[in-house]
Amino acid sequence: MALVLLDLHSTFLQTDGLAKLAGKISFLMYNGLVAYALIFLAGWLTSRVPLLKWIKQLLAPIFTHEVTIWIHRILIIATALIFVHVFAVDYISEINNFMLLFILYTIIAFAGYAMKGLA
C-alpha cells in the first residue's frame, strides 16, 4: 500500500531540482528494498510462489550476511534522501509547524534505531 501511495505521490505532485532527484532516487531504492524483502524475508510467500522460490535460490549465494548489512545501510540512506526531499520542496518547508514535527519525528526515529542497533 505504501508503494502505491508513493507512486501516486510522484505521479500527481510534480517538482523539480533537488526535490525531484532525491525523491526519485529514494523511490527506486525503496522499491528495490521491498523486492528484496518479498524474496528473502517473506518465507510464506516464497513457499507458495515457485518463481520467487527459484529467484531466492538463485540469489541466495550472493546475498550473504554482509550484503544484508549493506542493504540496511542503504535503507538509512534512502530515508535520509526522503528527509532532503521534504526540505527541498518549497511549499512544504514553509510550513513551520509541520517541519518542526517532521524534524522531531526523524530525530526520535533515528535515535530509536541507533539505540536498538547499539544494544
Coordinates of N, CA and C in Angstrom, one line a residue:
M1 N 0.8 -1.2 0.0 CA 0.0 0.0 0.0 C 0.9 1.3 0.0
A2 N 2.0 1.2 0.8 CA 2.8 2.4 0.8 C 3.4 2.7 -0.5
L3 N 3.8 1.7 -1.3 CA 4.4 1.9 -2.6 C 3.4 2.5 -3.6
V4 N 2.1 2.1 -3.4 CA 1.1 2.6 -4.3 C 0.9 4.1 -4.0
L5 N 0.9 4.5 -2.7 CA 0.8 5.9 -2.3 C 2.0 6.7 -2.8
L6 N 3.2 6.0 -2.7 CA 4.4 6.7 -3.2 C 4.3 7.0 -4.7
D7 N 3.8 6.0 -5.4 CA 3.7 6.1 -6.9 C 2.7 7.2 -7.2
L8 N 1.5 7.3 -6.5 CA 0.6 8.3 -6.7 C 1.2 9.7 -6.4
H9 N 1.9 9.7 -5.3 CA 2.6 11.0 -4.9 C 3.5 11.5 -6.0
S10 N 4.3 10.6 -6.5 CA 5.3 11.0 -7.6 C 4.6 11.3 -8.9
T11 N 3.4 10.7 -9.1 CA 2.7 11.0 -10.4 C 2.0 12.3 -10.4
F12 N 1.3 12.6 -9.3 CA 0.4 13.8 -9.2 C 1.0 15.0 -8.6
L13 N 2.1 14.9 -7.8 CA 2.7 16.1 -7.2 C 4.1 16.2 -7.8
Q14 N 4.2 17.0 -8.9 CA 5.4 17.2 -9.6 C 6.3 18.2 -9.0
T15 N 7.6 18.1 -9.0 CA 8.6 19.0 -8.5 C 9.8 19.0 -9.4
D16 N 10.7 19.9 -9.1 CA 12.0 20.0 -9.9 C 13.2 20.0 -9.0
G17 N 14.3 19.9 -9.6 CA 15.6 20.1 -8.9 C 15.9 19.0 -7.9
L18 N 16.5 19.4 -6.8 CA 17.0 18.5 -5.8 C 15.8 17.7 -5.2
A19 N 14.7 18.3 -5.0 CA 13.5 17.6 -4.5 C 13.1 16.4 -5.4
K20 N 13.1 16.6 -6.7 CA 12.8 15.6 -7.7 C 13.9 14.5 -7.7
L21 N 15.1 14.9 -7.7 CA 16.2 13.9 -7.7 C 16.2 13.0 -6.4
A22 N 16.1 13.7 -5.3 CA 16.1 12.9 -4.0 C 14.9 12.0 -3.9
G23 N 13.7 12.5 -4.4 CA 12.5 11.7 -4.4 C 12.6 10.5 -5.3
K24 N 13.1 10.7 -6.5 CA 13.2 9.6 -7.5 C 14.2 8.5 -7.0
I25 N 15.4 9.0 -6.5 CA 16.4 8.0 -6.1 C 15.9 7.2 -4.9
S26 N 15.3 7.9 -3.9 CA 14.7 7.2 -2.7 C 13.6 6.2 -3.1
F27 N 12.8 6.6 -4.1 CA 11.7 5.8 -4.6 C 12.2 4.5 -5.2
L28 N 13.2 4.6 -6.0 CA 13.9 3.4 -6.6 C 14.5 2.6 -5.5
M29 N 15.2 3.2 -4.6 CA 15.8 2.4 -3.5 C 14.8 1.7 -2.7
Y30 N 13.7 2.3 -2.3 CA 12.6 1.6 -1.6 C 12.0 0.5 -2.4
N31 N 11.8 0.7 -3.7 CA 11.2 -0.4 -4.5 C 12.2 -1.6 -4.5
G32 N 13.5 -1.3 -4.6 CA 14.4 -2.4 -4.6 C 14.4 -3.1 -3.2
L33 N 14.3 -2.4 -2.2 CA 14.3 -2.9 -0.8 C 13.0 -3.8 -0.6
V34 N 11.9 -3.3 -1.1 CA 10.7 -4.1 -1.0 C 10.8 -5.4 -1.8
A35 N 11.4 -5.3 -3.0 CA 11.6 -6.6 -3.7 C 12.5 -7.5 -3.0
Y36 N 13.5 -7.0 -2.4 CA 14.4 -7.9 -1.6 C 13.7 -8.5 -0.4
A37 N 12.9 -7.7 0.3 CA 12.1 -8.2 1.4 C 11.1 -9.3 1.0
L38 N 10.5 -9.1 -0.1 CA 9.5 -10.0 -0.6 C 10.1 -11.4 -0.9
I39 N 11.3 -11.3 -1.5 CA 12.0 -12.5 -1.9 C 12.7 -13.2 -0.7
F40 N 13.4 -12.4 0.1 CA 14.3 -13.1 1.2 C 13.7 -13.1 2.6
L41 N 12.7 -12.2 2.9 CA 12.2 -12.1 4.2 C 10.8 -12.6 4.4
A42 N 10.2 -12.9 3.3 CA 8.8 -13.4 3.4 C 8.8 -14.9 3.0
G43 N 9.2 -15.7 3.9 CA 9.2 -17.2 3.6 C 7.9 -17.8 3.2
W44 N 6.8 -17.3 3.8 CA 5.5 -17.7 3.5 C 5.1 -17.5 2.0
L45 N 5.7 -16.4 1.5 CA 5.4 -16.0 0.1 C 6.2 -16.9 -0.9
T46 N 7.5 -17.1 -0.6 CA 8.4 -17.9 -1.4 C 8.0 -19.3 -1.4
S47 N 7.4 -19.8 -0.3 CA 7.0 -21.2 -0.3 C 5.7 -21.4 -1.1
R48 N 5.0 -20.4 -1.4 CA 3.8 -20.5 -2.2 C 3.9 -20.1 -3.7
V49 N 4.9 -19.4 -4.0 CA 5.1 -18.9 -5.4 C 6.4 -19.5 -5.9
P50 N 6.3 -20.5 -6.7 CA 7.5 -21.2 -7.2 C 8.6 -20.3 -7.9
L51 N 8.1 -19.3 -8.6 CA 9.1 -18.4 -9.3 C 9.9 -17.6 -8.2
L52 N 9.3 -17.1 -7.2 CA 10.0 -16.4 -6.1 C 11.0 -17.3 -5.4
K53 N 10.6 -18.6 -5.2 CA 11.4 -19.6 -4.6 C 12.7 -19.8 -5.5
W54 N 12.5 -19.9 -6.8 CA 13.6 -20.1 -7.7 C 14.5 -18.9 -7.7
I55 N 14.0 -17.7 -7.7 CA 14.8 -16.5 -7.6 C 15.6 -16.4 -6.3
K56 N 14.9 -16.8 -5.2 CA 15.6 -16.8 -3.9 C 16.8 -17.8 -3.9
Q57 N 16.6 -19.0 -4.5 CA 17.6 -20.0 -4.5 C 18.8 -19.5 -5.4
L58 N 18.4 -18.8 -6.5 CA 19.4 -18.4 -7.4 C 20.3 -17.2 -6.8
L59 N 19.6 -16.4 -6.0 CA 20.4 -15.2 -5.5 C 20.9 -15.4 -4.1
A60 N 20.5 -16.5 -3.4 CA 20.9 -16.7 -2.0 C 22.5 -16.7 -1.9
P61 N 23.3 -17.3 -2.8 CA 24.7 -17.2 -2.6 C 25.3 -15.8 -2.6
I62 N 24.6 -14.9 -3.3 CA 25.1 -13.5 -3.5 C 24.7 -12.7 -2.3
F63 N 23.5 -12.9 -1.7 CA 23.1 -12.1 -0.6 C 23.5 -12.7 0.8
T64 N 24.8 -12.6 1.1 CA 25.3 -13.1 2.3 C 24.9 -12.1 3.4
H65 N 25.4 -12.4 4.7 CA 25.1 -11.6 5.8 C 25.6 -10.2 5.6
E66 N 26.8 -10.1 5.1 CA 27.5 -8.8 4.9 C 26.7 -7.9 3.9
V67 N 26.1 -8.6 2.8 CA 25.3 -7.8 1.9 C 24.0 -7.3 2.5
T68 N 23.5 -8.2 3.4 CA 22.3 -7.8 4.1 C 22.5 -6.6 5.0
I69 N 23.7 -6.5 5.6 CA 24.0 -5.3 6.4 C 24.1 -4.1 5.6
W70 N 24.7 -4.2 4.4 CA 24.7 -3.1 3.5 C 23.4 -2.7 3.0
I71 N 22.5 -3.6 2.8 CA 21.1 -3.3 2.4 C 20.4 -2.5 3.5
H72 N 20.7 -2.8 4.8 CA 20.1 -2.0 5.9 C 20.7 -0.5 5.8
R73 N 22.0 -0.4 5.5 CA 22.6 0.9 5.4 C 22.0 1.7 4.2
I74 N 21.7 1.0 3.1 CA 21.0 1.6 2.0 C 19.7 2.2 2.4
L75 N 19.0 1.4 3.3 CA 17.7 1.9 3.8 C 17.9 3.2 4.6
I76 N 18.9 3.3 5.3 CA 19.2 4.6 6.1 C 19.4 5.7 5.1
I77 N 20.2 5.4 4.0 CA 20.5 6.5 3.0 C 19.2 6.9 2.3
A78 N 18.3 5.9 2.0 CA 17.0 6.2 1.4 C 16.2 7.1 2.3
T79 N 16.2 6.8 3.6 CA 15.4 7.6 4.5 C 16.0 9.0 4.6
A80 N 17.3 9.1 4.6 CA 17.9 10.5 4.6 C 17.6 11.2 3.3
L81 N 17.5 10.5 2.2 CA 17.1 11.2 0.9 C 15.6 11.7 1.0
I82 N 14.8 11.0 1.7 CA 13.4 11.5 1.9 C 13.4 12.8 2.8
F83 N 14.3 12.8 3.8 CA 14.5 14.0 4.6 C 14.9 15.2 3.7
V84 N 15.8 15.0 2.8 CA 16.3 16.0 1.9 C 15.2 16.4 0.9
H85 N 14.4 15.4 0.5 CA 13.3 15.6 -0.5 C 12.3 16.6 0.2
V86 N 11.9 16.3 1.4 CA 10.9 17.1 2.1 C 11.4 18.5 2.3
F87 N 12.7 18.7 2.7 CA 13.2 20.0 2.9 C 13.4 20.8 1.5
A88 N 13.5 20.1 0.4 CA 13.8 20.7 -0.8 C 12.5 21.2 -1.5
V89 N 11.3 20.7 -1.0 CA 10.0 21.2 -1.6 C 9.7 22.5 -0.9
D90 N 9.7 23.6 -1.6 CA 9.5 24.9 -1.0 C 8.2 25.1 -0.3
Y91 N 7.1 24.7 -0.9 CA 5.8 24.9 -0.3 C 5.6 24.0 1.0
I92 N 6.3 23.0 1.1 CA 6.3 22.1 2.3 C 7.2 22.7 3.4
S93 N 8.4 23.1 3.0 CA 9.3 23.6 4.0 C 8.9 24.9 4.6
E94 N 8.0 25.6 4.0 CA 7.5 26.9 4.5 C 6.5 26.7 5.7
I95 N 6.0 25.5 5.8 CA 5.0 25.2 6.9 C 5.8 24.8 8.2
N96 N 6.0 25.8 9.0 CA 6.9 25.7 10.1 C 6.5 24.6 11.1
N97 N 5.2 24.5 11.5 CA 4.8 23.5 12.4 C 5.0 22.1 11.9
F98 N 4.7 21.9 10.6 CA 5.0 20.6 10.0 C 6.4 20.2 10.0
M99 N 7.3 21.2 9.7 CA 8.7 20.9 9.6 C 9.3 20.6 11.0
L100 N 8.8 21.3 12.0 CA 9.2 21.0 13.4 C 8.8 19.6 13.8
L101 N 7.6 19.2 13.5 CA 7.2 17.8 13.8 C 8.0 16.8 13.0
F102 N 8.2 17.2 11.7 CA 9.0 16.3 10.9 C 10.4 16.1 11.4
I103 N 11.1 17.1 11.8 CA 12.4 17.0 12.3 C 12.4 16.3 13.6
L104 N 11.5 16.6 14.5 CA 11.4 15.8 15.8 C 11.2 14.4 15.6
Y105 N 10.2 14.0 14.7 CA 9.9 12.6 14.5 C 11.1 11.9 13.9
T106 N 11.8 12.6 13.0 CA 13.0 12.0 12.4 C 14.1 11.7 13.4
I107 N 14.3 12.7 14.3 CA 15.3 12.5 15.4 C 14.9 11.4 16.3
I108 N 13.7 11.3 16.7 CA 13.2 10.2 17.6 C 13.3 8.9 16.9
A109 N 13.0 8.8 15.6 CA 13.1 7.5 14.9 C 14.5 7.1 14.7
F110 N 15.4 8.0 14.3 CA 16.8 7.6 14.2 C 17.5 7.3 15.5
A111 N 17.1 8.0 16.6 CA 17.6 7.7 17.9 C 17.2 6.3 18.4
G112 N 15.9 6.0 18.1 CA 15.4 4.6 18.4 C 16.2 3.6 17.7
Y113 N 16.4 3.8 16.4 CA 17.1 2.9 15.6 C 18.6 2.8 16.1
A114 N 19.2 3.9 16.4 CA 20.6 3.8 16.9 C 20.7 3.1 18.2
M115 N 19.7 3.3 19.1 CA 19.8 2.7 20.4 C 19.6 1.2 20.3
K116 N 18.7 0.8 19.4 CA 18.4 -0.6 19.2 C 19.6 -1.3 18.5
G117 N 20.3 -0.6 17.6 CA 21.5 -1.1 17.0 C 22.7 -1.2 17.9
L118 N 22.7 -0.3 18.9 CA 23.8 -0.3 19.9 C 23.6 -1.3 21.0
A119 N 22.3 -1.7 21.2 CA 22.0 -2.5 22.4 C 22.4 -4.0 22.1

